[in-house]
Coordinates of C-alpha atoms in Angstrom, one line a residue:
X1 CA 0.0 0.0 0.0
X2 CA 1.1 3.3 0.1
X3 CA 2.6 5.3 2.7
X4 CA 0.1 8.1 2.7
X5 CA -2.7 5.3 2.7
X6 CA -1.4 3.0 4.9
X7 CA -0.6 5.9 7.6
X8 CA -4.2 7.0 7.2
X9 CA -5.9 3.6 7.9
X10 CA -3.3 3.1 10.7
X11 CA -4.4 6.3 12.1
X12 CA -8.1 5.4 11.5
X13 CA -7.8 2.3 13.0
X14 CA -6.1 3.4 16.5
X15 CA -8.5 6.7 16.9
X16 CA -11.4 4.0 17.0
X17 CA -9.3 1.7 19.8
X18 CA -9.2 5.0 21.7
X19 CA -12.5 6.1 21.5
X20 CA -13.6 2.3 22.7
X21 CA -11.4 3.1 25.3
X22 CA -13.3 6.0 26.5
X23 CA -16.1 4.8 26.2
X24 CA -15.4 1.9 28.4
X25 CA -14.2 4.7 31.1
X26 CA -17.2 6.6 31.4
X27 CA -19.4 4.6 33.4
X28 CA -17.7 3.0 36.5
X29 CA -16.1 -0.4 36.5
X30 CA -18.4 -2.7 38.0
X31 CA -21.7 -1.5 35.8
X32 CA -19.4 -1.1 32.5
X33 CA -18.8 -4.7 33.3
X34 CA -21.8 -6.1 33.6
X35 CA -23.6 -4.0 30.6
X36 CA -20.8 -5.2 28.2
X37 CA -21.0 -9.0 29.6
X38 CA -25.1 -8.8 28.9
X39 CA -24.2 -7.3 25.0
X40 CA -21.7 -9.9 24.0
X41 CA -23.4 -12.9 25.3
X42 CA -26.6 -11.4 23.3
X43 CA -24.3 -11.3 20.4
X44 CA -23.4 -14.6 20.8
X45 CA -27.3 -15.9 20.5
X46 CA -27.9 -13.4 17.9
X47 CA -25.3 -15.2 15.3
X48 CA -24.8 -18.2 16.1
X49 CA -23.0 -18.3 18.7
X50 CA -20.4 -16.1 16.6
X51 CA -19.0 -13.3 18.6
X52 CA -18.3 -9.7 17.0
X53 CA -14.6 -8.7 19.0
X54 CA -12.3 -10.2 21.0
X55 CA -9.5 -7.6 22.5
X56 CA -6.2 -9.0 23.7
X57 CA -3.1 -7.3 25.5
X58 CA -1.0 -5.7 22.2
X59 CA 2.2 -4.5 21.7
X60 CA 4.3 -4.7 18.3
X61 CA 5.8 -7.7 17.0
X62 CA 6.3 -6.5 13.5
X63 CA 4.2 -6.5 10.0
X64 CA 2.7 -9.8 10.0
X65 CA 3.6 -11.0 6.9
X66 CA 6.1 -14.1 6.5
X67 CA 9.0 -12.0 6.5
X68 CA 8.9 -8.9 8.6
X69 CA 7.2 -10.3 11.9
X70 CA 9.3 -10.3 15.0
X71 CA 10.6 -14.0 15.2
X72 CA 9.1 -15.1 18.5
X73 CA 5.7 -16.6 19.4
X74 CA 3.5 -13.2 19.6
X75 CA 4.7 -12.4 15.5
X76 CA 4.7 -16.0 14.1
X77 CA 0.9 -16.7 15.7
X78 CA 0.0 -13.3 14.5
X79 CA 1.0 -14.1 10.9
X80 CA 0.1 -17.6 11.2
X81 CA -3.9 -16.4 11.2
X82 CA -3.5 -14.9 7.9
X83 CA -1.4 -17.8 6.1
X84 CA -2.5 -21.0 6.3
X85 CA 0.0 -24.4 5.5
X86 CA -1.0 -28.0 4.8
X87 CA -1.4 -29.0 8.2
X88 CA -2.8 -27.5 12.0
X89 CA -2.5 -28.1 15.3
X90 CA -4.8 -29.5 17.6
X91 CA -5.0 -30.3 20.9
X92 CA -3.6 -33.9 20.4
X93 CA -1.3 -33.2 17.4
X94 CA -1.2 -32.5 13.4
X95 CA -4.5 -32.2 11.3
X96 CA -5.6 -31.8 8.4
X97 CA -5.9 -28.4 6.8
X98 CA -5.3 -26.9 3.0
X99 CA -4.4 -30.9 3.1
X100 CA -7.7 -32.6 3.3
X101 CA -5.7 -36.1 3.6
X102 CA -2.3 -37.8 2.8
X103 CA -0.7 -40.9 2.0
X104 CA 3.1 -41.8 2.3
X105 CA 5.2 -44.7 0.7
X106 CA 6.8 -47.1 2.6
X107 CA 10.1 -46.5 2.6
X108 CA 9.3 -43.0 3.8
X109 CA 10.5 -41.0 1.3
X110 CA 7.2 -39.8 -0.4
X111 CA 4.5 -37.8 0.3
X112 CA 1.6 -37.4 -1.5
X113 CA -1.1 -34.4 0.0
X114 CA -4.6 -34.2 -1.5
X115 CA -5.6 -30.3 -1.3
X116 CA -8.9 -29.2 -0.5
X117 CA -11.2 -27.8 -3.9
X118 CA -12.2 -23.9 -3.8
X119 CA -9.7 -22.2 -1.7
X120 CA -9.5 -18.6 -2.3
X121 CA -6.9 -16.5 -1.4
X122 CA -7.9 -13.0 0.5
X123 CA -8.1 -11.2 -2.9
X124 CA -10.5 -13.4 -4.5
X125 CA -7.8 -15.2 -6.4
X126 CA -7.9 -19.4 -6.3
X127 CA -5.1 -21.1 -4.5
X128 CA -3.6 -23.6 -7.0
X129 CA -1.0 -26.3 -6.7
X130 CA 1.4 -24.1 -8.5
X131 CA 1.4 -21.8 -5.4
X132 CA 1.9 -24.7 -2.8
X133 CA 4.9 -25.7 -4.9
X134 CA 6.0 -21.6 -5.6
X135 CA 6.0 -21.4 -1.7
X136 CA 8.3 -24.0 -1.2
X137 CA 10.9 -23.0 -3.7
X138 CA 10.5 -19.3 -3.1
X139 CA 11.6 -20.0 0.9
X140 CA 14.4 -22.3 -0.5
X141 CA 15.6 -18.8 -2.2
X142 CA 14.1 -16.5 0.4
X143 CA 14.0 -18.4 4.1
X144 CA 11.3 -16.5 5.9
X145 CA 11.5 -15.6 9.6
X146 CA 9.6 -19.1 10.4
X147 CA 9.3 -22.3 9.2
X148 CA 12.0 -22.5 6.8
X149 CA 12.5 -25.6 4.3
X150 CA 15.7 -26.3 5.2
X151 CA 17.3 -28.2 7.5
X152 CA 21.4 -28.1 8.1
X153 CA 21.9 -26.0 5.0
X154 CA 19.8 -27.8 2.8
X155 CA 16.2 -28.5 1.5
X156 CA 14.7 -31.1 2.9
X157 CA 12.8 -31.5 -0.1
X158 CA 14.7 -32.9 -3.3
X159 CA 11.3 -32.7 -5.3
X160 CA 7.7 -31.5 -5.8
X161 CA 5.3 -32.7 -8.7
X162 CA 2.0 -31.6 -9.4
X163 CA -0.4 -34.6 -10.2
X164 CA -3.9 -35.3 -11.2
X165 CA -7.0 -35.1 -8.7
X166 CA -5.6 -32.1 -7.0
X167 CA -2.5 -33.7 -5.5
X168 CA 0.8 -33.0 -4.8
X169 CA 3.7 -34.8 -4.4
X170 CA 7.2 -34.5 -2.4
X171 CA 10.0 -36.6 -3.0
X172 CA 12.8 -36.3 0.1
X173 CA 16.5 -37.3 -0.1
X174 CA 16.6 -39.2 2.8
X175 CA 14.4 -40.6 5.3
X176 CA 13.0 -37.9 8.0
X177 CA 11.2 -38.7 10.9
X178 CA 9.8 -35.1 11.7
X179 CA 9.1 -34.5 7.9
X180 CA 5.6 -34.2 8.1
X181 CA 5.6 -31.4 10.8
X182 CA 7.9 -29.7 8.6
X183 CA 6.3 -30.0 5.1
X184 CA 3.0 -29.0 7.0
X185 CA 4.3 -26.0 9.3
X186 CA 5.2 -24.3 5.6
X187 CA 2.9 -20.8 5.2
X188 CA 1.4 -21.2 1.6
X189 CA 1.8 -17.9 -0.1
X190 CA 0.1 -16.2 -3.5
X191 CA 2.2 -17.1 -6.2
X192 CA 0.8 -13.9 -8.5
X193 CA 1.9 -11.6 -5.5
X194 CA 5.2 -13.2 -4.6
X195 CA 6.9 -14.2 -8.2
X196 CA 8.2 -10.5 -9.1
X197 CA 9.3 -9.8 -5.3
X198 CA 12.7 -9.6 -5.1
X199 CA 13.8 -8.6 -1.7
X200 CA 11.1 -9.7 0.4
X201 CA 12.4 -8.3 3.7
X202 CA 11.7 -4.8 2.2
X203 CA 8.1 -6.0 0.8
X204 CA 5.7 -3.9 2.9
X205 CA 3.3 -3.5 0.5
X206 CA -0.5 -4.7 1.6
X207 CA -0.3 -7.0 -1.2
X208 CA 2.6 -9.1 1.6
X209 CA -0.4 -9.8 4.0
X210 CA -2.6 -11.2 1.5
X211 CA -3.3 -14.9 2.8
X212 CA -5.5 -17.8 2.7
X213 CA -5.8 -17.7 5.9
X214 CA -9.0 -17.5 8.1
X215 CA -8.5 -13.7 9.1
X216 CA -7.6 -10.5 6.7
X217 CA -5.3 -7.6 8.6
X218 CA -7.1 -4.4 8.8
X219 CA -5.5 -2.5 11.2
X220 CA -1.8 -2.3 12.1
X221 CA 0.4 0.6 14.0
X222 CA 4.0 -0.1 14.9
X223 CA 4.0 2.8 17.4
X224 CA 0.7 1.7 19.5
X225 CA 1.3 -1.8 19.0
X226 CA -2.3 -2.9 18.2
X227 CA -3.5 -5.1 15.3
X228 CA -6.7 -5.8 13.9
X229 CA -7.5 -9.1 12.1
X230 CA -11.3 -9.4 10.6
X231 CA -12.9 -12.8 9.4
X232 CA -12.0 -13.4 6.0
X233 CA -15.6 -14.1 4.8
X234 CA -14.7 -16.6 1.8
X235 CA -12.4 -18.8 4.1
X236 CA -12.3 -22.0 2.8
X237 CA -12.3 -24.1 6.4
X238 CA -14.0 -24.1 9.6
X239 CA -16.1 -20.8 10.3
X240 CA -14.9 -18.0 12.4
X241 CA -16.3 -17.8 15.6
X242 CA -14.6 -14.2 16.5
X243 CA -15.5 -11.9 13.7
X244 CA -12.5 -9.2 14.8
X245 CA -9.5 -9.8 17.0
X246 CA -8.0 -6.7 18.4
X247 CA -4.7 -6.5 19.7
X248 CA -4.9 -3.2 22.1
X249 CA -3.1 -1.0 24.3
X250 CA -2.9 -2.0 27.6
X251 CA -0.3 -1.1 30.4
X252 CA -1.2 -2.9 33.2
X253 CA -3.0 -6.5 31.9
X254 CA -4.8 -7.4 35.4
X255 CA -6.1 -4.0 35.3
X256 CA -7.4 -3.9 31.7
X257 CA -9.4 -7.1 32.5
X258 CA -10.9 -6.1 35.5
X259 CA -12.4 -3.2 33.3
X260 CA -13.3 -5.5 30.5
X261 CA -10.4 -3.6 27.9
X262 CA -9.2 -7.2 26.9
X263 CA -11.0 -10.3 27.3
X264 CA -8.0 -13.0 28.2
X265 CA -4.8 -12.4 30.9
X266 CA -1.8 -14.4 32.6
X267 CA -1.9 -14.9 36.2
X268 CA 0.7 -16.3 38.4
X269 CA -0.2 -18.2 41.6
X270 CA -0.7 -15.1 43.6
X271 CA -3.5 -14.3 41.6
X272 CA -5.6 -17.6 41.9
X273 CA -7.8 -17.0 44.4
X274 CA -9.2 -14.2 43.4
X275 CA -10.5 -15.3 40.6
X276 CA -11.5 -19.2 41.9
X277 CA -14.0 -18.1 44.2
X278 CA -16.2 -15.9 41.4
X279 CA -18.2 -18.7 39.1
X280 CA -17.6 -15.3 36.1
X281 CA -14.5 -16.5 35.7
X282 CA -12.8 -19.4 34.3
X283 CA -9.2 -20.3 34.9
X284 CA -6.7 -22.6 32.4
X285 CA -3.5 -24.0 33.3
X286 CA -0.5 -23.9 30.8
X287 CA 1.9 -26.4 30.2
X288 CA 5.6 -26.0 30.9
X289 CA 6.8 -24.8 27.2
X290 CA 7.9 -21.9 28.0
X291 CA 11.2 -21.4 29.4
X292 CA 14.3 -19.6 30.1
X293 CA 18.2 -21.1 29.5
X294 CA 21.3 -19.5 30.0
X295 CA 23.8 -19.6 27.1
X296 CA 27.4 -20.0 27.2
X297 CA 29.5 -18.5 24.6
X298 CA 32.9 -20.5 24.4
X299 CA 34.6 -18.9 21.8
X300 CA 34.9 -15.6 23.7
X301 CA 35.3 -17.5 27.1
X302 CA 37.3 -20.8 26.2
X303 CA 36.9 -21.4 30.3
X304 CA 33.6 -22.7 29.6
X305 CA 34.8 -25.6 27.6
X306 CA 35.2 -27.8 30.4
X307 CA 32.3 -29.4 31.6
X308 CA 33.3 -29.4 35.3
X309 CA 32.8 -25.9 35.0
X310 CA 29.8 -25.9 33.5
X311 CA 28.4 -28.6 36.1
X312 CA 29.6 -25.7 39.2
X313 CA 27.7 -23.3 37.2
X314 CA 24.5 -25.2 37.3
X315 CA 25.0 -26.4 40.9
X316 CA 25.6 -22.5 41.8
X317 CA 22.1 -21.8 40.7
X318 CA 19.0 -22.1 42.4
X319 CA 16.0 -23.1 40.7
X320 CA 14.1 -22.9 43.6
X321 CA 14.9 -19.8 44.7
X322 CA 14.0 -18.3 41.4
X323 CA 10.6 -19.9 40.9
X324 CA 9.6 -18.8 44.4
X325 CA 10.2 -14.9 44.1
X326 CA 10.3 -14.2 40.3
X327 CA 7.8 -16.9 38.9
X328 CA 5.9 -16.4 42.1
X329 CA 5.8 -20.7 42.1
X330 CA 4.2 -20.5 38.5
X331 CA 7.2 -22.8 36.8
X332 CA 9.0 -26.1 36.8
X333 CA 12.6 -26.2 37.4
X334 CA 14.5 -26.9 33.5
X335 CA 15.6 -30.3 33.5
X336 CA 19.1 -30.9 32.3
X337 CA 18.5 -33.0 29.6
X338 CA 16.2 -29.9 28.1
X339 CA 12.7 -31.2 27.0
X340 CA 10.4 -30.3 29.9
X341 CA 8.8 -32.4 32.5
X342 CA 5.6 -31.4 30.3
X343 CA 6.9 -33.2 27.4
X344 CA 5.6 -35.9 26.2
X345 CA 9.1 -37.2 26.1
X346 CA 10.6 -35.7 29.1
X347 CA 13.7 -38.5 30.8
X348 CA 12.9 -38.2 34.8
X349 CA 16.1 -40.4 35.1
X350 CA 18.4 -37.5 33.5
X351 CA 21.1 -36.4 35.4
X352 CA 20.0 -33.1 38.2
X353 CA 21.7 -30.3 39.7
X354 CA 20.0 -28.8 43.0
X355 CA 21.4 -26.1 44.2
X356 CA 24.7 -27.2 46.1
X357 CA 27.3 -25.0 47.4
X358 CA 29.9 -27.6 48.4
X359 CA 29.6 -29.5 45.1
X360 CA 29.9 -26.6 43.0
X361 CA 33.2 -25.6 44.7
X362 CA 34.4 -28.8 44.9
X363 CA 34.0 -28.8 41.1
X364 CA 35.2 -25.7 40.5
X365 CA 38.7 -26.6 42.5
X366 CA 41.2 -23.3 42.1
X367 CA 39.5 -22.4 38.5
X368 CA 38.7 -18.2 39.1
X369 CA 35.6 -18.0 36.6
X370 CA 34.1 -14.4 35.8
X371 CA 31.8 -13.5 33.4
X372 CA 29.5 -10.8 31.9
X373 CA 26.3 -11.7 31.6
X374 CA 23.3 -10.4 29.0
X375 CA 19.5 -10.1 29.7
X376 CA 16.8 -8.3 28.8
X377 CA 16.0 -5.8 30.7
X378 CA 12.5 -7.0 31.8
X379 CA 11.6 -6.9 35.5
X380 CA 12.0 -10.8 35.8
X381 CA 15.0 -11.6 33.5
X382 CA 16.5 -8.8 35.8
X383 CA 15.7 -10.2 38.7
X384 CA 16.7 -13.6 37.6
X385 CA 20.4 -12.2 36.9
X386 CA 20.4 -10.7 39.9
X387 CA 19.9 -13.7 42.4
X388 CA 21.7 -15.5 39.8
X389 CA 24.8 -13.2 40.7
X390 CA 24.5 -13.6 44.3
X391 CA 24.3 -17.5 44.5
X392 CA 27.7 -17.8 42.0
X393 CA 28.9 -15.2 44.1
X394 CA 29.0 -17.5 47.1
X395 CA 30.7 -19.9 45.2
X396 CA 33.6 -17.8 44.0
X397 CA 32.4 -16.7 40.5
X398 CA 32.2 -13.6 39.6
X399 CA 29.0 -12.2 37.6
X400 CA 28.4 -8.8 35.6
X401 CA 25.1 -8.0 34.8
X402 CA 24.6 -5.9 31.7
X403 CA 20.8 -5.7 30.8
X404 CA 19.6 -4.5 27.5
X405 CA 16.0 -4.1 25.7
X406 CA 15.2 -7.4 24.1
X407 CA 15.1 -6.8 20.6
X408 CA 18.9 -5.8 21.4
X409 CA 19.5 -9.1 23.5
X410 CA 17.8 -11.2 20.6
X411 CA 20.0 -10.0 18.2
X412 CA 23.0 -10.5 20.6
X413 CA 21.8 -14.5 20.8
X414 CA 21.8 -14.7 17.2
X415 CA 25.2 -12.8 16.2
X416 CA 27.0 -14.3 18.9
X417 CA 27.8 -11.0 21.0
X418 CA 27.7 -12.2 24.3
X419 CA 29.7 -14.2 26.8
X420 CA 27.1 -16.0 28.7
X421 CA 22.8 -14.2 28.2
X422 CA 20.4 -15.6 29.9
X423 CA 17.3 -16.0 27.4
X424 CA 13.6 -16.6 27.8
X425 CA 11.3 -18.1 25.0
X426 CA 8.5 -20.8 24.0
X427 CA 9.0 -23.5 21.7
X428 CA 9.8 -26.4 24.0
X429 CA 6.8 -28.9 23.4
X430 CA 7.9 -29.0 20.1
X431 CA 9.5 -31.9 18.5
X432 CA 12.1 -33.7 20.8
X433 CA 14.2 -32.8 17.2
X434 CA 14.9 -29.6 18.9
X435 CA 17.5 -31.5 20.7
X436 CA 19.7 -32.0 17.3
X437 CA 18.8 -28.2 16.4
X438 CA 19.9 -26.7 20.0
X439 CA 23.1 -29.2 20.7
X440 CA 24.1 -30.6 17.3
X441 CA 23.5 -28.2 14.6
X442 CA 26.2 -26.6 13.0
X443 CA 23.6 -24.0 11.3
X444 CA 21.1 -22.0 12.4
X445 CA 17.7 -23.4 11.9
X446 CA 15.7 -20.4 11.6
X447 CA 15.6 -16.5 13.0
X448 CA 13.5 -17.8 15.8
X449 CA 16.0 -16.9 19.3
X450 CA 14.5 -20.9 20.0
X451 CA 16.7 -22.0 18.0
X452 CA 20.3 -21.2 18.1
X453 CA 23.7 -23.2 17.8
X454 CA 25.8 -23.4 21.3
X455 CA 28.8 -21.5 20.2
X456 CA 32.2 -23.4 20.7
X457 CA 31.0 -26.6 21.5
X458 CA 30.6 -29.6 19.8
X459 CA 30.2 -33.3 21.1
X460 CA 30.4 -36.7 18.5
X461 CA 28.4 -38.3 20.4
X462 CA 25.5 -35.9 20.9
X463 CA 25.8 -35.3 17.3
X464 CA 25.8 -38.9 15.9
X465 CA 22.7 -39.9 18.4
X466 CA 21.3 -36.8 17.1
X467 CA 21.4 -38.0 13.9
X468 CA 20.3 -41.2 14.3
X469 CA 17.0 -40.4 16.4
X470 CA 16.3 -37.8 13.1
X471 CA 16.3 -41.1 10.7
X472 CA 14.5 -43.3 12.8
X473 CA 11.0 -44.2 11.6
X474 CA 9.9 -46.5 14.4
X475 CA 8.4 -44.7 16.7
X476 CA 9.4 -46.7 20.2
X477 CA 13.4 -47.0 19.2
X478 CA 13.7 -43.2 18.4
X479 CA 11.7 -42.2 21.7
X480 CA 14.8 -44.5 22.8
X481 CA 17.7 -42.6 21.5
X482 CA 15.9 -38.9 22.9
X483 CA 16.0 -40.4 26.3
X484 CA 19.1 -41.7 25.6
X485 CA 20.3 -38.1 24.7
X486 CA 18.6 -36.5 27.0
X487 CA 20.9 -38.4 29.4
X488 CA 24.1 -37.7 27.5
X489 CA 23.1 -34.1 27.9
X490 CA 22.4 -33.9 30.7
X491 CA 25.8 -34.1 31.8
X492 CA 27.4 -32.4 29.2
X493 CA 25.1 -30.0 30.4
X494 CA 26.3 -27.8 27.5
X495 CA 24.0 -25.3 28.5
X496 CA 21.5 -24.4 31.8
X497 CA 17.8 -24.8 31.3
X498 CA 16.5 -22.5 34.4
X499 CA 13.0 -22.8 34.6
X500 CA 9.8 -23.4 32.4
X501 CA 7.1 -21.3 33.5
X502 CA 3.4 -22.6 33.9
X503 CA 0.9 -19.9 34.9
X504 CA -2.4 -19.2 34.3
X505 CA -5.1 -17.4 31.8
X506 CA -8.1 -15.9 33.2
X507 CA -11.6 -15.0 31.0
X508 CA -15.0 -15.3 31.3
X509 CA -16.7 -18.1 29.2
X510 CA -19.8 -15.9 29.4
X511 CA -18.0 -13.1 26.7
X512 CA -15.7 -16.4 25.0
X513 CA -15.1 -19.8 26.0
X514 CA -13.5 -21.0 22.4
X515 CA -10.2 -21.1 24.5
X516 CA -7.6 -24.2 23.5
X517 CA -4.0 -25.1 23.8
X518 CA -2.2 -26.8 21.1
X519 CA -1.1 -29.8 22.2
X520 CA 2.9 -28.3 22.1
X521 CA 2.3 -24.9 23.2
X522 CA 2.0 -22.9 26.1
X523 CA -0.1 -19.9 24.7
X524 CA -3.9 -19.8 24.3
X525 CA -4.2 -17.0 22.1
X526 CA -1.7 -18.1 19.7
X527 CA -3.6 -21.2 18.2
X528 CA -5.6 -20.7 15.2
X529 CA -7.9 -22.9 16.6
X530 CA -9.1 -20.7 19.2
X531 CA -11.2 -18.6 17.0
X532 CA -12.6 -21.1 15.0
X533 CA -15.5 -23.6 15.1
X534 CA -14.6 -26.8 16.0
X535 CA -16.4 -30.4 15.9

């Protein structure tokens, strides 16, 4: 679009967010409630049980289109509801989606997806199986901030043929167990828009955000950080059951639900009873898939190398201490061997490292360890660093904090420019995979701050199990070879999961109860699903 246009719509869209806004503040809270729970439930009734606008917490996370969202969860989901790929997530794991079904040979090394009839994209063109295979091969070209087609430098794709019946076919070069997740995370994209693009990290244009997705963007401002997505009234799947989803200002999150601004907020544990004891409310657990690591660079300090050192750091930490006054008790401690106790294949028998002083000098012997260490500068990542300090401290190592915004710290994970940085991020009910992409990939595996390489170390053995696990087809021996791995790293312990937070989200079925987790995800509002009808 252009600028003039696009700042006039932007400008459009947040005046009306504002006026809502006060609106909302001119009667007191406890009325404005109740009149506004009354209208949406009516709504509801009135259509089906279709509701016109949901409002969450916003705050920018980029241009939602494949290439200039921010690269964690809050940009990827944000783009993910206007591009649709082959397959979705449910609650129990992949399903069908553009894909209406799909067959694969027995040695594992095709694929063939049959594609739903009628799919239009947002402009009123028809998807075709020329743009399935264009999207592939453009990302080859142009990897986009997620879900890349490439895995350790190379496409894990050797070919793609259009056949009768609407079907398409992909032919791998070797066999993959996670294939399938991959081929079906891929965002679909509008061949007629995207052939002539030829830097799409500078392709702002509104043509970038046109999907096939179930919602259209019709609002966007980088400075106030709200979004608007409306229902895409031609979608080709499962009806809409939120006609607009607003992403709004809002400062204080428990606040703006208490006065009905947004409609869904975390709580930690603190926060529970007040909202148990009122039947208005309804209260979801998250899973542990969300989590924060510390990161050792060992090319700037070649100290870390050694594991014994690495096994005093972790000893010199306490998880418990960290839950209890940052997380508030919302969070698991990380285990060692990474995947979370959540997981689905989580090793209880790894290798753990309570908080010891004794052991951790004992390990540590007459080494003198100092180090800077990056964080964001968010209230708990600061807080983290700082009892983080204080127990090394006691051990004899020495700890500089240095806290920066997080866009700056991202960056810094993903150049390199750091010594040790503590990180925070979701991603880890994904597939147990991640353990080859975090400990034994010598490339980075997307722009995702999930996913980077452990600088200066490498281990054979990590990498050859790693391997292995990635080209095992039966189910029961690779689960195997993860716990086996999880084990080995464990006490490598290469790097220090901290904690996975848990938490809560707080709403009131009476205004929304569409509310579901994917079954490897931590984040209500992120699934597609939640917004849609569902059988």
């Amino acid at each position: 679009m252009k600028t003039t246009d696009k700042k006039i719509k932007l400008g459009i869209f947040f005046m009306c967010i504002v006026m809502f806004f006060m609106t909302a503040c001119s009667s007191s809270n406890v009325s404005n409630g109740k009149e506004e729970k009354e209208v949406s439930v009516e709504v509801q009734e009135e259509k089906n049980d279709v509701i016109e606008v949901i409002r969450l917490e916003g705050g920018d996370w980029g241009y939602p289109s494949p290439y200039l969202h921010y690269s964690r969860g809050p940009g990827g989901y944000k783009m993910q509801l206007i591009f649709d790929g082959l397959l979705e997530r449910d609650e129990k794991g992949l399903i069908p989606w553009i894909a209406k079904e799909w067959e694969v040979s027995e040695d594992g090394l095709t694929y063939i997806f049959t594609i739903h009839d009628n799919i239009q994209w947002h402009d009123g063109e028809a998807l075709t199986l020329e743009d399935i295979e264009f999207s592939f091969d453009y990302f080859e070209k142009h990897p986009p901030v997620w879900n890349p087609v490439v895995m350790n430098g190379k496409p894990f794709v050797k070919n793609i043929e259009i056949l009768e019946n609407n079907k398409i076919k992909f032919t791998l070069a070797e066999q993959n167990a996670t294939i399938l997740e991959k081929i079906g995370d891929v965002r679909i994209i509008p061949k007629h828009i995207w052939e002539n693009v030829e830097d799409p990290d500078k392709f702002e244009d509104e043509k970038a955000v046109i999907g096939c997705g179930p919602y259209k963007l019709t609002g966007y401002s980088k400075e106030h950080g709200t979004y608007e997505f409306t229902a895409f009234e031609n979608y080709w799947g499962p009806k809409q059951r939120v006609g607009k989803i607003q992403f709004v200002p809002a400062s204080d999150g428990i606040l703006a639900f208490e006065n009905n601004e947004i409609d869904l907020v975390g709580i930690g544990t603190d926060l529970l009873g007040r909202y148990q004891s009122d039947s208005q409310f309804k209260i979801s657990e998250a899973p542990g898939f969300w989590g924060y690591r510390l990161l050792f660079n060992m090319e700037k300090n070649p100290i870390f190398k050694e594991k014994e050192v690495r096994q005093a750091v972790a000893y010199g930490i306490d998880q418990e201490e960290m839950i209890e006054k940052v997380a508030r008790g919302a969070a698991i401690p990380g285990s060692a061997g990474y995947l979370p106790e959540h997981h689905i294949w989580y090793n209880s028998k790894v290798r753990k490292y309570p908080f010891d002083e004794e052991k951790a000098k004992e390990l540590l012997g007459e080494k003198k360890v100092s180090f800077e260490l990056l964080t964001a500068n968010s209230n708990a990542e600061v807080r983290i660093a700082e009892l983080m300090k204080i127990s090394l401290n006691k051990i004899g190592i020495e700890v500089e904090i240095k806290s920066v915004d997080m866009q700056t710290r991202d960056h810094a994970v993903t150049t390199g420019d750091y010594e040790v940085v503590l990180t925070g991020h979701g991603g880890w009910g994904g597939d147990a995979d991640g353990l080859r992409a975090r400990y034994a990939s010598e490339v980075r595996v997307s722009g995702s701050p999930s996913a980077n390489i452990i600088r200066g170390y490498e281990n054979q053995q990590i990498k050859a199990l790693a391997e292995e696990q990635l080209r095992e087809m039966d189910t029961s021996k690779r689960k195997e070879k993860i716990f086996t791995l999880q084990e080995i790293i464990a006490e490598e312990i290469p790097m220090i999961p901290i904690y996975n937070t848990t938490g809560y989200s707080v709403y009131r079925p009476e205004t929304y109860d569409g509310w579901m987790y994917m079954f490897d995800h931590h984040s209500l509002e992120h699934s597609k699903l939640s917004y849609l009808e569902r059988k």
